Coordinates of C-alpha atoms in Angstrom, one line a residue:
Chain M
X29 CA 1.7 -1.5 -5.0
X30 CA -1.9 -2.8 -4.7
X31 CA -3.2 0.7 -4.0
X32 CA -2.3 1.7 -7.5
X33 CA -5.0 -0.6 -8.8
X34 CA -7.2 2.5 -8.5
X35 CA -5.6 3.9 -11.6
X36 CA -7.4 1.4 -13.8
X37 CA -10.8 2.9 -13.0
X38 CA -9.9 6.5 -14.0
X39 CA -12.1 7.5 -16.8
X40 CA -9.8 8.9 -19.5
X41 CA -10.9 11.7 -21.8
X42 CA -11.9 10.5 -25.2
X43 CA -9.3 11.1 -27.8
X44 CA -8.2 10.3 -31.3
X45 CA -6.6 6.9 -31.6
X46 CA -2.9 7.3 -31.7
X47 CA -1.2 7.0 -35.1
X48 CA -4.3 7.4 -37.2
X49 CA -2.5 9.4 -39.8
X50 CA 0.2 6.9 -40.3
X51 CA 0.2 3.5 -42.0
X52 CA -0.7 0.9 -39.5
X53 CA 2.0 -1.4 -38.1
X54 CA 4.9 -0.6 -40.4
X55 CA 8.1 -2.7 -40.1
X56 CA 9.7 0.0 -37.9
X57 CA 6.7 -0.1 -35.6
X58 CA 6.8 -3.9 -35.3
X59 CA 10.4 -3.7 -34.3
X60 CA 9.6 -1.0 -31.7
X61 CA 6.8 -3.0 -30.3
X62 CA 9.0 -6.1 -30.0
X63 CA 11.9 -4.2 -28.5
X64 CA 9.7 -2.4 -26.0
X65 CA 7.5 -5.2 -24.9
X66 CA 9.7 -8.3 -24.9
X67 CA 12.1 -7.3 -22.0
X68 CA 9.3 -6.4 -19.7
X69 CA 7.2 -9.4 -20.7
X70 CA 10.1 -11.8 -19.9
X71 CA 10.6 -10.4 -16.3
X72 CA 6.9 -10.1 -15.7
X73 CA 6.1 -13.6 -16.9
X74 CA 9.1 -15.2 -15.3
X75 CA 8.6 -13.7 -11.8
X76 CA 4.9 -13.2 -11.6
X77 CA 2.7 -15.1 -13.9
X78 CA 4.7 -18.3 -14.2
X79 CA 5.2 -18.8 -10.4
X80 CA 1.5 -18.5 -10.0
X81 CA 0.7 -21.2 -12.6
X82 CA 3.6 -23.3 -11.1
X83 CA 2.0 -23.1 -7.7
X84 CA -1.1 -24.7 -9.2
X85 CA 1.0 -27.6 -10.4
X86 CA 3.0 -28.0 -7.2
X87 CA -0.2 -27.9 -5.1
X88 CA -1.0 -31.4 -6.4
X89 CA 2.1 -32.9 -4.8
X90 CA 3.4 -33.8 -1.4
X91 CA 6.7 -32.0 -1.7
X92 CA 9.2 -30.8 0.8
X93 CA 10.8 -28.4 -1.7
X94 CA 13.9 -30.4 -2.4
X95 CA 14.4 -31.7 -5.9
X96 CA 11.6 -32.3 -8.3
X97 CA 8.1 -33.1 -6.9
X98 CA 7.2 -36.8 -7.6
X99 CA 4.7 -37.8 -4.9
X100 CA 1.5 -36.9 -6.7
X101 CA -1.5 -36.6 -4.4
X102 CA -4.2 -35.0 -6.5
X103 CA -6.3 -32.7 -4.4
X104 CA -5.3 -34.1 -1.1
X105 CA -3.5 -30.8 0.0
X106 CA -6.8 -28.9 -0.5
X107 CA -8.9 -31.4 1.4
X108 CA -6.4 -31.4 4.2
X109 CA -6.4 -27.6 4.3
X110 CA -10.1 -27.2 4.6
X111 CA -10.2 -29.8 7.3
X112 CA -7.5 -28.2 9.4
X113 CA -9.1 -26.2 12.2
X114 CA -6.3 -23.7 12.2
X115 CA -6.9 -22.9 8.5
X116 CA -10.6 -22.5 9.2
X117 CA -9.7 -20.1 12.0
X118 CA -7.3 -18.3 9.7
X119 CA -10.2 -17.8 7.1
X120 CA -12.4 -16.5 9.9
X121 CA -9.8 -14.1 11.1
X122 CA -9.2 -12.8 7.5
X123 CA -12.9 -12.2 7.2
X124 CA -13.1 -10.4 10.5
X125 CA -10.3 -8.1 9.5
X126 CA -12.0 -7.5 6.2
X127 CA -15.4 -6.7 7.7
X128 CA -13.8 -4.5 10.4
X129 CA -11.9 -2.6 7.7
X130 CA -15.1 -1.9 5.9
X131 CA -17.2 -0.8 8.9
X132 CA -14.5 1.0 10.9
X133 CA -11.5 2.0 8.8
X134 CA -13.4 3.3 5.7
X135 CA -16.0 5.3 7.6
X136 CA -13.3 6.8 9.8
X137 CA -11.4 7.9 6.7
X138 CA -14.5 9.2 5.2
X139 CA -15.5 11.2 8.2
X140 CA -12.0 12.6 8.5
X141 CA -11.9 13.7 4.9
X142 CA -15.1 15.7 5.2
X143 CA -14.1 17.0 8.6
X144 CA -10.8 18.3 7.1
X145 CA -12.9 19.4 4.1
X146 CA -11.7 21.8 1.5
X147 CA -10.7 25.0 3.3
X148 CA -9.9 24.2 6.9
X149 CA -6.8 26.2 7.8
X150 CA -4.0 23.7 8.5
X151 CA -5.6 20.9 6.4
X152 CA -2.3 20.1 4.7
X153 CA -0.7 19.5 8.1
X154 CA -3.4 17.1 9.2
X155 CA -3.4 15.3 5.9
X156 CA 0.4 14.8 6.1
X157 CA 0.2 13.5 9.7
X158 CA -2.6 11.0 8.9
X159 CA -0.9 9.7 5.9
X160 CA 2.6 9.5 7.5
X161 CA 2.3 5.8 8.8
X162 CA 1.7 4.6 5.2
X163 CA 5.3 5.2 4.3
X164 CA 6.7 3.3 7.3
X165 CA 7.7 -0.3 6.8
X166 CA 5.6 -3.0 8.4
X167 CA 8.6 -4.0 10.4
X168 CA 9.1 -0.6 12.0
X169 CA 5.4 -0.3 12.6
X170 CA 5.3 -3.6 14.3
X171 CA 8.2 -2.9 16.6
X172 CA 6.8 0.5 17.7
X173 CA 3.4 -1.1 18.4
X174 CA 5.1 -4.0 20.2
X175 CA 6.2 -1.3 22.6
X176 CA 2.8 0.5 22.7
X177 CA 1.1 -2.8 23.6
X178 CA 3.9 -4.0 25.9
X179 CA 2.9 -5.0 29.4
X180 CA 4.7 -1.9 30.8
X181 CA 4.3 -0.1 27.5
X182 CA 2.7 3.1 26.4
X183 CA -1.0 2.1 26.6
X184 CA -0.8 0.5 30.0
X185 CA 1.3 3.4 31.4
X186 CA -1.2 6.0 30.1
X187 CA -4.3 4.1 31.2
X188 CA -2.6 3.4 34.6
X189 CA -2.1 7.1 35.1
X190 CA -5.6 8.1 34.1
X191 CA -7.7 5.3 35.5
X192 CA -7.4 4.5 39.2
X193 CA -7.0 0.8 40.0
X194 CA -6.2 -0.1 36.4
X195 CA -4.8 -3.5 35.8
X196 CA -2.3 -3.8 33.0
X197 CA -3.7 -5.5 29.9
X198 CA -1.6 -7.9 27.9
X199 CA -3.0 -6.8 24.6
X200 CA -1.2 -9.1 22.2
X201 CA -1.1 -12.1 24.6
X202 CA -4.8 -12.3 25.2
X203 CA -6.5 -14.7 22.9
X204 CA -9.7 -12.7 22.8
X205 CA -8.0 -9.3 22.3
X206 CA -5.0 -10.0 20.1
X207 CA -6.8 -10.0 16.7
X208 CA -8.5 -6.6 17.5
X209 CA -5.2 -5.2 18.8
X210 CA -3.7 -6.2 15.5
X211 CA -6.5 -4.7 13.6
X212 CA -6.0 -1.4 15.4
X213 CA -2.4 -1.3 14.1
X214 CA -3.6 -2.1 10.5
X215 CA -6.0 0.8 10.8
X216 CA -3.3 3.1 12.2
X217 CA -1.1 2.3 9.2
X218 CA -3.5 2.3 6.3
X219 CA -6.5 4.6 7.0
X220 CA -4.5 7.5 5.7
X221 CA -4.4 6.0 2.2
X222 CA -8.2 5.9 2.1
X223 CA -8.4 9.4 3.5
X224 CA -6.1 10.7 0.7
X225 CA -8.3 9.1 -1.9
X226 CA -11.4 10.5 -0.4
X227 CA -9.9 14.0 -0.2
X228 CA -9.0 13.8 -3.9
X229 CA -12.5 12.8 -4.6
X230 CA -13.9 15.6 -2.4
X231 CA -12.1 18.1 -4.5
X232 CA -14.0 16.9 -7.5
X233 CA -17.4 17.5 -5.8
X234 CA -18.6 21.0 -6.8
X235 CA -19.1 23.1 -3.7
X236 CA -21.7 25.2 -5.6
X237 CA -24.2 22.3 -5.6
X238 CA -23.6 21.8 -1.8
X239 CA -24.1 25.6 -1.3
X240 CA -27.3 25.5 -3.3
X241 CA -28.7 22.7 -1.1
X242 CA -27.8 24.6 2.0
X243 CA -29.6 27.7 0.7
X244 CA -32.6 25.5 0.0
X245 CA -32.5 24.6 3.7
X246 CA -30.7 21.3 3.8
X247 CA -29.0 20.5 7.1
X248 CA -25.3 19.7 7.1
X249 CA -26.0 16.0 7.4
X250 CA -28.5 16.1 4.5
X251 CA -25.9 17.8 2.3
X252 CA -23.4 15.1 3.1
X253 CA -25.9 12.3 2.8
X254 CA -27.7 13.4 -0.4
X255 CA -25.0 15.3 -2.3
X256 CA -21.4 14.9 -1.1
X257 CA -21.4 11.1 -0.5
X258 CA -23.3 10.2 -3.6
X259 CA -20.9 12.3 -5.7
X260 CA -18.0 10.5 -4.0
X261 CA -19.5 7.1 -4.7
X262 CA -17.0 6.0 -7.4
X263 CA -14.2 6.6 -5.0
X264 CA -16.0 4.9 -2.2
X265 CA -16.6 1.9 -4.3
X266 CA -12.9 1.8 -5.2
X267 CA -11.8 2.1 -1.6
X268 CA -14.1 -0.8 -0.7
X269 CA -12.3 -2.9 -3.4
X270 CA -8.8 -1.9 -2.3
X271 CA -9.7 -2.4 1.4
X272 CA -11.0 -5.9 0.9
X273 CA -8.0 -7.0 -1.2
X274 CA -5.7 -5.3 1.3
X275 CA -7.3 -7.0 4.2
X276 CA -7.1 -10.5 2.6
X277 CA -3.4 -9.9 1.9
X278 CA -2.3 -8.8 5.4
X279 CA 0.8 -10.5 6.3
X280 CA 4.1 -8.9 7.5
X281 CA 2.6 -6.7 10.1
X282 CA 0.7 -9.6 11.7
X283 CA 3.7 -11.9 11.4
X284 CA 6.1 -9.6 13.1
X285 CA 3.6 -8.5 15.8
X286 CA 2.3 -12.0 16.9
X287 CA 3.5 -14.6 14.4
X288 CA -0.1 -15.9 14.4
X289 CA -0.2 -16.4 18.1
X290 CA -1.2 -16.6 20.9
X291 CA -2.4 -20.2 20.2
X292 CA -3.2 -19.4 16.6
X293 CA -5.6 -16.6 17.6
X294 CA -4.2 -14.2 15.0
X295 CA -3.4 -16.4 12.0
X296 CA -4.7 -15.1 8.7
X297 CA -4.5 -16.7 5.3
X298 CA -1.0 -15.5 4.5
X299 CA 0.6 -16.1 7.9
X300 CA -0.9 -19.6 7.8
X301 CA 0.7 -20.2 4.4
X302 CA 4.1 -19.1 5.7
X303 CA 3.8 -21.1 9.0
X304 CA 2.5 -24.4 7.5
X305 CA 3.9 -24.1 4.0
X306 CA 7.5 -22.7 4.2
X307 CA 8.4 -23.1 7.9
X308 CA 7.1 -26.8 7.9
X309 CA 9.0 -27.5 4.6
X310 CA 5.7 -28.5 3.0
X311 CA 5.9 -26.5 -0.2
X312 CA 3.2 -28.6 -2.0
X313 CA 0.8 -27.8 0.8
X314 CA 1.9 -24.1 0.9
X315 CA 1.3 -23.9 -2.8
X316 CA -2.3 -25.2 -2.3
X317 CA -2.9 -22.4 0.2
X318 CA -1.4 -19.9 -2.2
X319 CA -3.8 -21.1 -4.9
X320 CA -6.8 -20.8 -2.5
X321 CA -5.8 -17.2 -1.7
X322 CA -5.4 -16.3 -5.4
X323 CA -8.8 -17.9 -6.1
X324 CA -10.5 -15.9 -3.4
X325 CA -8.9 -12.6 -4.6
X326 CA -9.7 -13.4 -8.2
X327 CA -13.4 -14.3 -7.5
X328 CA -13.9 -11.3 -5.4
X329 CA -12.2 -9.0 -8.0
X330 CA -14.1 -10.2 -11.0
X331 CA -17.4 -10.4 -9.1
X332 CA -17.1 -6.9 -7.6
X333 CA -15.9 -5.3 -10.8
X334 CA -18.7 -6.9 -12.9
X335 CA -21.5 -6.1 -10.4
X336 CA -20.6 -3.0 -8.4
X337 CA -17.9 -1.1 -10.2
X338 CA -18.8 -1.7 -13.8
X339 CA -20.2 1.9 -14.1
X340 CA -16.9 3.4 -13.0
X341 CA -15.0 0.9 -14.9
X342 CA -16.6 1.6 -18.3
X343 CA -14.3 3.5 -20.6
X344 CA -11.2 3.2 -18.4
X345 CA -9.9 -0.1 -19.7
X346 CA -11.1 -1.3 -23.0
Chain B
X28 CA -39.9 28.1 -6.7
X29 CA -36.4 27.5 -5.7
X30 CA -35.4 31.0 -6.7
X31 CA -38.0 32.3 -4.3
X32 CA -36.8 30.1 -1.5
X33 CA -33.3 31.3 -2.2
X34 CA -33.9 34.9 -1.9
X35 CA -36.1 34.3 1.2
X36 CA -33.4 32.5 3.0
X37 CA -30.6 34.7 1.8
X38 CA -31.9 38.0 3.2
X39 CA -32.0 37.0 6.9
X40 CA -28.7 35.2 6.5
X41 CA -27.0 38.5 5.9
X42 CA -28.5 40.0 8.9
X43 CA -27.4 37.2 11.2
X44 CA -23.8 37.5 10.2
X45 CA -22.7 37.4 13.9
X46 CA -24.6 34.2 14.5
X47 CA -22.9 32.6 11.6
X48 CA -19.4 33.6 12.8
X49 CA -20.2 32.1 16.2
X50 CA -21.4 28.9 14.5
X51 CA -18.2 28.8 12.4
X52 CA -16.0 29.2 15.5
X53 CA -17.8 26.4 17.3
X54 CA -17.5 24.2 14.2
X55 CA -13.8 24.9 13.9
X56 CA -13.2 24.1 17.6
X57 CA -15.1 20.8 17.1
X58 CA -13.1 20.0 14.0
X59 CA -9.7 20.8 15.5
X60 CA -10.5 18.8 18.7
X61 CA -11.3 15.6 16.7
X62 CA -8.4 16.0 14.3
X63 CA -5.9 16.8 17.1
X64 CA -7.0 13.8 19.1
X65 CA -6.4 11.5 16.1
X66 CA -3.2 13.3 15.2
X67 CA -2.0 12.5 18.7
X68 CA -2.7 8.8 18.2
X69 CA -0.5 8.9 15.1
X70 CA 2.3 11.0 16.4
X71 CA 2.3 9.6 20.0
X72 CA 3.9 6.2 19.2
X73 CA 6.3 7.9 16.8
X74 CA 7.4 10.4 19.4
X75 CA 7.8 7.7 22.0
X76 CA 10.1 5.8 19.7
X77 CA 12.3 8.8 18.8
X78 CA 12.6 10.0 22.5
X79 CA 13.0 6.3 23.5
X80 CA 16.2 6.1 21.5
X81 CA 17.8 8.6 24.0
X82 CA 16.7 6.8 27.1
X83 CA 17.4 3.8 29.3
X84 CA 14.9 0.9 29.2
X85 CA 13.8 1.9 32.7
X86 CA 13.1 5.5 31.7
X87 CA 11.1 4.4 28.6
X88 CA 8.7 2.3 30.6
X89 CA 8.4 4.7 33.5
X90 CA 7.7 7.8 31.4
X91 CA 7.2 7.1 27.7
X92 CA 6.6 10.7 26.9
X93 CA 9.1 12.3 29.3
X94 CA 12.5 13.6 28.4
X95 CA 15.5 11.5 29.5
X96 CA 17.4 12.7 32.6
X97 CA 20.7 12.3 30.6
X98 CA 20.4 11.8 26.8
X99 CA 22.0 8.6 25.9
X100 CA 23.4 9.4 22.5
X101 CA 25.4 6.3 22.7
X102 CA 22.3 4.3 21.7
X103 CA 22.4 6.1 18.3
X104 CA 26.2 6.2 18.2
X105 CA 26.6 2.5 18.8
X106 CA 24.5 1.7 15.7
X107 CA 26.0 4.4 13.5
X108 CA 29.6 3.4 14.1
X109 CA 28.9 -0.3 13.5
X110 CA 30.1 -1.6 10.2
X111 CA 27.1 -4.0 10.0
X112 CA 24.7 -1.0 9.8
X113 CA 26.4 0.6 6.9
X114 CA 26.7 -2.7 5.0
X115 CA 23.0 -3.2 5.5
X116 CA 22.3 0.3 4.4
X117 CA 24.3 -0.4 1.3
X118 CA 22.4 -3.5 0.6
X119 CA 19.1 -1.7 1.0
X120 CA 20.2 1.1 -1.4
X121 CA 21.3 -1.5 -3.9
X122 CA 17.8 -3.1 -3.8
X123 CA 16.1 0.2 -3.9
X124 CA 18.2 1.5 -6.8
X125 CA 17.8 -1.7 -8.9
X126 CA 14.1 -2.0 -8.3
X127 CA 13.2 1.6 -9.1
X128 CA 15.5 1.8 -12.2
X129 CA 14.2 -1.5 -13.5
X130 CA 10.5 -0.7 -12.9
X131 CA 10.8 2.7 -14.5
X132 CA 12.7 1.3 -17.5
X133 CA 10.4 -1.6 -18.3
X134 CA 7.1 0.0 -17.5
X135 CA 7.7 3.2 -19.5
X136 CA 8.5 1.1 -22.5
X137 CA 5.4 -1.0 -22.0
X138 CA 3.2 2.0 -21.3
X139 CA 4.3 3.7 -24.5
X140 CA 3.4 0.7 -26.6
X141 CA 0.0 0.4 -24.9
X142 CA -0.8 4.1 -25.0
X143 CA 0.4 5.3 -28.4
X144 CA 0.8 2.4 -30.8
X145 CA -2.0 0.5 -32.5
X146 CA -1.7 -3.1 -33.4
X147 CA -3.8 -6.2 -33.4
X148 CA -4.0 -7.9 -30.0
X149 CA -2.9 -4.8 -28.1
X150 CA -5.8 -4.8 -25.6
X151 CA -5.4 -8.5 -24.9
X152 CA -1.7 -8.0 -24.2
X153 CA -2.5 -5.1 -22.0
X154 CA -5.0 -7.1 -20.0
X155 CA -2.3 -9.8 -19.6
X156 CA 0.0 -7.2 -18.0
X157 CA -2.7 -5.9 -15.6
X158 CA -3.5 -9.4 -14.4
X159 CA -0.7 -9.0 -11.9
X160 CA -2.6 -6.4 -10.0
X161 CA -4.6 -9.2 -8.5
X162 CA -1.6 -10.9 -7.0
X163 CA 0.3 -8.7 -4.6
X164 CA 3.7 -9.9 -3.5
X165 CA 2.7 -10.1 0.1
X166 CA 0.7 -13.3 -0.7
X167 CA 2.6 -14.5 -3.7
X168 CA 5.9 -14.9 -1.8
X169 CA 5.8 -18.7 -1.7
X170 CA 5.5 -19.3 -5.4
X171 CA 8.0 -16.5 -6.1
X172 CA 10.4 -18.0 -3.6
X173 CA 10.2 -21.4 -5.4
X174 CA 10.8 -19.8 -8.8
X175 CA 13.8 -17.7 -7.6
X176 CA 15.3 -20.8 -6.1
X177 CA 14.8 -22.8 -9.4
X178 CA 16.5 -20.0 -11.3
X179 CA 19.5 -20.3 -8.9
X180 CA 19.2 -16.7 -7.5
X181 CA 19.3 -17.6 -3.8
X182 CA 21.7 -15.3 -2.0
X183 CA 21.7 -13.0 -4.9
X184 CA 20.2 -9.5 -4.8
X185 CA 18.8 -10.0 -8.2
X186 CA 16.5 -12.6 -6.6
X187 CA 14.9 -9.7 -4.8
X188 CA 15.2 -7.0 -7.4
X189 CA 13.7 -8.9 -10.3
X190 CA 10.5 -10.1 -8.5
X191 CA 10.0 -6.6 -7.1
X192 CA 10.3 -5.2 -10.6
X193 CA 7.9 -7.8 -12.0
X194 CA 5.3 -7.0 -9.3
X195 CA 5.8 -3.2 -9.9
X196 CA 5.3 -3.5 -13.6
X197 CA 1.4 -3.8 -13.7
X198 CA 0.6 -0.7 -11.5
X199 CA 3.4 1.4 -13.0
X200 CA 2.5 0.6 -16.5
X201 CA -1.1 1.5 -15.8
X202 CA -0.2 4.9 -14.3
X203 CA 2.2 5.8 -17.1
X204 CA -0.2 4.7 -19.8
X205 CA -2.8 7.1 -18.4
X206 CA -0.3 10.0 -18.6
X207 CA 0.9 9.0 -22.0
X208 CA -2.6 8.8 -23.4
X209 CA -3.5 12.2 -22.0
X210 CA -0.8 13.8 -24.2
X211 CA -2.6 15.1 -27.3
X212 CA -2.2 13.4 -30.6
X213 CA -1.5 16.8 -32.2
X214 CA 1.8 16.9 -30.3
X215 CA 2.7 13.5 -31.7
X216 CA 1.8 14.5 -35.3
X217 CA 3.8 17.7 -34.9
X218 CA 6.9 15.8 -33.7
X219 CA 6.6 13.5 -36.7
X220 CA 6.4 16.5 -39.0
X221 CA 9.5 17.9 -37.3
X222 CA 11.3 14.7 -38.2
X223 CA 11.1 12.7 -35.0
X224 CA 10.7 8.9 -35.3
X225 CA 8.7 6.8 -32.9
X226 CA 11.7 6.6 -30.6
X227 CA 12.4 10.3 -30.8
X228 CA 8.8 11.1 -29.9
X229 CA 9.0 8.8 -26.9
X230 CA 12.3 10.1 -25.7
X231 CA 12.0 13.9 -26.4
X232 CA 8.3 14.5 -26.0
X233 CA 6.5 11.8 -24.0
X234 CA 9.0 11.1 -21.2
X235 CA 9.7 14.7 -20.3
X236 CA 5.9 15.5 -20.2
X237 CA 5.2 12.5 -18.0
X238 CA 7.7 13.5 -15.4
X239 CA 5.2 13.7 -12.5
X240 CA 4.1 10.2 -13.2
X241 CA 7.7 9.0 -13.5
X242 CA 8.4 10.7 -10.2
X243 CA 5.4 9.0 -8.6
X244 CA 6.6 5.6 -9.7
X245 CA 10.2 6.2 -8.5
X246 CA 8.8 7.3 -5.1
X247 CA 6.3 4.5 -4.7
X248 CA 8.8 1.8 -5.7
X249 CA 11.4 3.3 -3.4
X250 CA 9.0 2.9 -0.5
X251 CA 8.0 -0.6 -1.5
X252 CA 11.6 -1.9 -2.0
X253 CA 13.0 0.0 1.0
X254 CA 10.4 -1.6 3.2
X255 CA 10.5 -5.1 1.7
X256 CA 11.1 -7.6 4.5
X257 CA 9.9 -11.1 3.5
X258 CA 11.5 -11.7 0.1
X259 CA 15.0 -10.9 1.5
X260 CA 14.2 -13.1 4.5
X261 CA 13.4 -16.1 2.3
X262 CA 16.0 -15.5 -0.4
X263 CA 19.1 -14.2 1.5
X264 CA 20.6 -16.9 3.8
X265 CA 23.9 -15.0 3.9
X266 CA 23.3 -12.3 6.5
X267 CA 26.1 -10.1 5.1
X268 CA 23.7 -9.5 2.2
X269 CA 20.8 -8.4 4.4
X270 CA 19.0 -5.1 3.9
X271 CA 18.0 -2.9 6.9
X272 CA 14.5 -4.4 7.6
X273 CA 16.1 -7.7 8.2
X274 CA 18.9 -6.0 10.1
X275 CA 16.6 -4.4 12.6
X276 CA 14.8 -7.7 13.3
X277 CA 18.1 -9.3 13.9
X278 CA 19.1 -6.4 16.1
X279 CA 15.9 -6.7 18.1
X280 CA 16.5 -10.4 18.5
X281 CA 19.9 -9.5 20.0
X282 CA 19.0 -6.6 22.2
X283 CA 15.3 -7.3 22.6
X284 CA 15.2 -6.2 26.2
X285 CA 17.2 -3.1 25.7
X286 CA 14.4 -1.0 24.3
X287 CA 16.6 2.2 24.2
X288 CA 18.9 0.7 21.6
X289 CA 15.9 -0.9 19.6
X290 CA 14.1 2.5 19.6
X291 CA 17.3 4.2 18.4
X292 CA 17.5 1.8 15.5
X293 CA 13.8 2.3 14.7
X294 CA 14.4 6.1 14.7
X295 CA 17.4 5.8 12.5
X296 CA 15.2 4.1 9.9
X297 CA 12.2 6.2 10.6
X298 CA 13.7 9.7 10.4
X299 CA 14.9 9.3 6.8
X300 CA 11.5 7.9 5.8
X301 CA 9.8 11.0 7.3
X302 CA 12.2 13.4 5.5
X303 CA 11.8 11.4 2.2
X304 CA 8.0 11.6 2.7
X305 CA 8.0 15.3 3.3
X306 CA 10.0 16.0 0.2
X307 CA 8.2 13.6 -2.1
X308 CA 4.6 13.9 -0.8
X309 CA 3.6 15.6 -4.0
X310 CA 4.6 12.6 -6.0
X311 CA 3.1 10.0 -3.7
X312 CA -0.2 11.8 -3.8
X313 CA 0.0 12.1 -7.6
X314 CA 0.7 8.4 -7.9
X315 CA -2.0 7.3 -5.6
X316 CA -4.8 9.6 -6.9
X317 CA -3.8 9.9 -10.5
X318 CA -3.0 13.6 -10.2
X319 CA -6.5 14.6 -9.0
X320 CA -5.2 16.0 -5.7
X321 CA -2.7 18.7 -5.7
X322 CA 0.2 18.0 -3.3

């Protein structure tokens, strides 16, 4: 559901505050508020907020997950994590996927959205096709791509037919290739989401202004560079935000494709947490990793919203 | 100045209509080439999977795009007659139903309060509910797993449904709040004059008007809960309670080298997803873009 985060930056039309004509907070209203808020608040707090605070507490213990944690170790789990070479690699891999998403996935989506444009015949068909993988589960996507990357699979068969003397590549078993092969699958599944957001934004750009620039002699590239893209800027800033958070949170796809292998070459933050937290029955340690991931997401979100997105943000959420 | 330039450029543009048509044709060819190449990259693997479900493993590897010599319908049939598959489908539907109902119920109540009522501390409370957007379930699974276990919900479908609802609440409340707020205050005043109470306004005016947003939430939560793999993996040790995403992983573990059967199972899960997508695309797009893009 992280994609929906975009909603919060929509600028809502100004309007009269609700209920201005009625006495504020009558007894009936208080009852309504209580009845409407409390059930949702209980579930939300019990299964989202509380576990996250609890993780902060558990992260201070050495704890195998059985019974109540008693073996207090202070910040030892955190120190141990940052000194673990596999964790350092996992951080690096998460960063690589984030950067690649920003410089490959987003520009690809942007170019596609302007290529499809506003009135290309058949644009709906292309939009539907490009967005399709978004609805598939990570598990199905990973199994299909497991075949595409298989030693005798789709890629090697195609390249073997086209290129003479082609040697089959073991895409997911090659330490230097695996992370990029995984990234290609992430792009395959998620670029359609960004494209949809760009297309929505493109519809808001007035084509009359673009037309005026063309008449004034601007080239196609100049129109894009100086008119279309700047007018899409709020959406571009939003997709950068979603893309970074989405990249930092990659998990199931990678786990099913490679389980972090070969030789830890594709571990990212979340796969590391599963492998060394839950699978090793080290829930105290896993909680520490969870806290680190939350901290990274939180710092990025707050920083990005305060510095880059504050203009779009203004007026959307009081 | 610009008016002069405009008329100066416009006049010859009309004369060179032929040149413009040729340019347009070239541009269209260019556009369709790029788009088709990329569309092939999306559809290629999907086609291979669907066709693969009708082939032997040997045929799949030899000619991924070719049609099978003899269609092996038994790949599909074997799965569709197994009791296990239908039980897993039932489990999946239970999880999807519970999650979507719960999310719509709780978040529409919350969104109503945040959009239409005024009380001290409202904005603070609303910020509390949007905090969850920062912690997607894909990385929060470990703390959630500990909590579900502490509450004694291991091997219980509620141990999956309730966390999915909790993680769906922030985004859904946000979408619905936007829709609820866009409904003019005059309508609210009118409904009060006509004798509606707060509840009546919510039920008879607000909810029907927010139908596109409710549809979007149902559809997005259906996709999320239908696809959820990790929470069930951690929480359900009893494999008779497993939903389909776990079922297909188990199936692959069993028949890993028989790609024909695995592809058949993949297709059985994928075809309904595609159909669902085709029929609900409008709502998905509404949900993701806040109604700015027409479906």
